[in-house]
Amino acid sequence: MSTLTKSTGTAAVRKTSARRRPRVDRLPYLLLLPCLVVIGVLLLWPLGQVVAMSFYKLDSVRQLRGDREWPWVGLGNYTQILGDPFFRTVLRNTVLFAAANVVLTMILGTLVGLLLNRLGRRMATFVASCVMLAWATPALTGTIVWKWIFDDTSGLVTWLFNKLPDGLSTALFGRSDWTGYGWFNSPLLFFAILTLVVVWHSFPFIAVSVLAGLKSVPSELHEAARVDGAGPWKVFWKITFPLLRPVFGILIVLSTIWDFKVFTQQFVLAGGTQDRPTFMLSIYSYAEAFSPPPKYGVGSAIAVILTLILLVVTGLYVRMVLKQEEDA
């Protein structure tokens, strides 16, 4: 009799707890469904197609149309790419270029953000509007302007160098006539100009993001630090930077992703895909896929490798953020 009573009581408790269990609201998930469908159609489906193409030998448009079979090569495209010494050169170019651009973009953007935070409202609005013009300018338009600035005959830089006194120009650079000088012929000079173009186009977003983060820092902390005798540099490293560390972390990851994927600026400045010593992963993938003879499978494999690198960078950042939250 007691056993029956205990089992009945247990069943009653389970039933009561089931009734008290909070009901899952499915409305937010339903509202997100259209967005997820659009992302899946526009992003995940093409990405899946690229991954699938990387395992086949595709060298004609007829294969892409389905008129010819796709020969399966498995990891052959990846083996070919990873075993090519030129791929290591391209990877080195990409890593060094991205690292330099991330550092320069973060430094310049942070300095401009700090400047905007110190200016008055009207002057800050004026300066921010001027700075955002670079961000609002399409990458193609801005790059064409910069290519004209460095034009070897009628460019602004060529004109300025020709205005230098002949003796000074010869003593400093070894030449006095700069007309016809190929600013994009040297790989080192090409990457310097490309870095200038990319940093010019990227730093406004960093500046505005840093400015938004600075507005959330209590002014009392800065005032207390100044009263204690701390200078601007010490205030930044001891107060501002620790509080804005999550903001800087996100900006670094975003800048890394953007700089690894630079394509438009390099394509326009180089005039196509002929300048192989300056190749980076994005334009290398394009050149392999679409330059005659086309190798769509190899180009897809390079694109997948680039995607995996960016996923690793993003994963490391997410892991770092989660570890910081656990320690906190």
XYZ file of N, CA and C in Angstrom, residues 140 143-144 146-147 183-187 189-191 193-194 197 262-280 283:
108
model
N 35.512 50.469 -56.070
C 35.913 50.607 -57.473
C 36.177 52.062 -57.820
N 39.361 53.404 -56.040
C 40.596 52.847 -56.593
C 40.933 53.477 -57.940
N 39.916 53.743 -58.756
C 40.160 54.408 -60.041
C 40.753 55.798 -59.820
N 42.560 56.758 -57.200
C 43.942 56.585 -56.749
C 44.844 56.149 -57.898
N 44.328 55.364 -58.814
C 45.151 54.964 -59.959
C 45.467 56.165 -60.841
N 54.772 53.485 -61.460
C 54.601 53.373 -60.013
C 54.139 51.982 -59.594
N 53.525 51.247 -60.497
C 52.975 49.940 -60.145
C 53.847 48.784 -60.636
N 55.019 49.091 -61.196
C 55.866 48.029 -61.743
C 56.633 47.285 -60.658
N 57.037 47.981 -59.614
C 57.770 47.338 -58.523
C 56.782 46.686 -57.555
N 56.962 45.390 -57.232
C 56.026 44.748 -56.289
C 55.969 45.450 -54.934
N 56.598 48.671 -54.230
C 55.892 49.943 -54.386
C 54.414 49.713 -54.664
N 54.110 48.650 -55.402
C 52.709 48.328 -55.671
C 51.967 48.018 -54.372
N 52.573 47.202 -53.515
C 51.918 46.872 -52.252
C 51.812 48.098 -51.348
N 51.319 51.225 -52.396
C 50.179 51.992 -52.907
C 48.869 51.276 -52.592
N 48.847 49.957 -52.744
C 47.648 49.196 -52.426
C 47.290 49.322 -50.950
N 45.646 52.670 -50.412
C 44.266 52.689 -50.885
C 43.341 51.967 -49.909
N 40.763 41.251 -50.002
C 40.929 42.383 -50.916
C 41.047 41.865 -52.346
N 40.194 42.367 -53.205
C 40.214 41.952 -54.610
C 40.069 43.136 -55.558
N 39.033 43.947 -55.362
C 38.737 45.031 -56.298
C 39.897 45.992 -56.442
N 40.456 46.427 -55.304
C 41.544 47.400 -55.357
C 42.756 46.840 -56.094
N 43.096 45.584 -55.812
C 44.266 45.000 -56.465
C 44.012 44.774 -57.952
N 42.831 44.326 -58.291
C 42.503 44.058 -59.694
C 42.586 45.332 -60.524
N 42.061 46.443 -59.985
C 42.055 47.702 -60.729
C 43.457 48.288 -60.821
N 44.192 48.314 -59.705
C 45.536 48.901 -59.722
C 46.478 48.102 -60.625
N 46.372 46.767 -60.600
C 47.254 45.924 -61.417
C 46.792 45.833 -62.862
N 45.571 46.280 -63.137
C 45.072 46.210 -64.508
C 44.726 44.813 -64.952
N 44.344 43.946 -64.022
C 43.966 42.582 -64.374
C 44.737 41.571 -63.550
N 45.008 40.447 -64.175
C 45.655 39.342 -63.461
C 47.011 38.990 -64.059
N 47.690 39.988 -64.659
C 48.969 39.689 -65.289
C 50.132 39.773 -64.296
N 49.997 40.556 -63.254
C 51.101 40.790 -62.318
C 51.114 39.694 -61.249
N 51.613 38.541 -61.583
C 51.585 37.397 -60.681
C 52.433 37.574 -59.423
N 53.586 38.276 -59.447
C 54.363 38.431 -58.202
C 53.605 39.140 -57.088
N 52.537 39.884 -57.424
C 51.768 40.601 -56.401
C 50.458 39.890 -56.079
N 50.318 38.650 -56.513
C 49.068 37.934 -56.278
C 48.825 37.727 -54.779
N 47.524 37.807 -54.403
C 47.053 37.362 -53.102
C 45.940 36.345 -53.328
N 42.652 37.194 -55.647
C 42.884 37.346 -57.081
C 43.535 36.091 -57.662
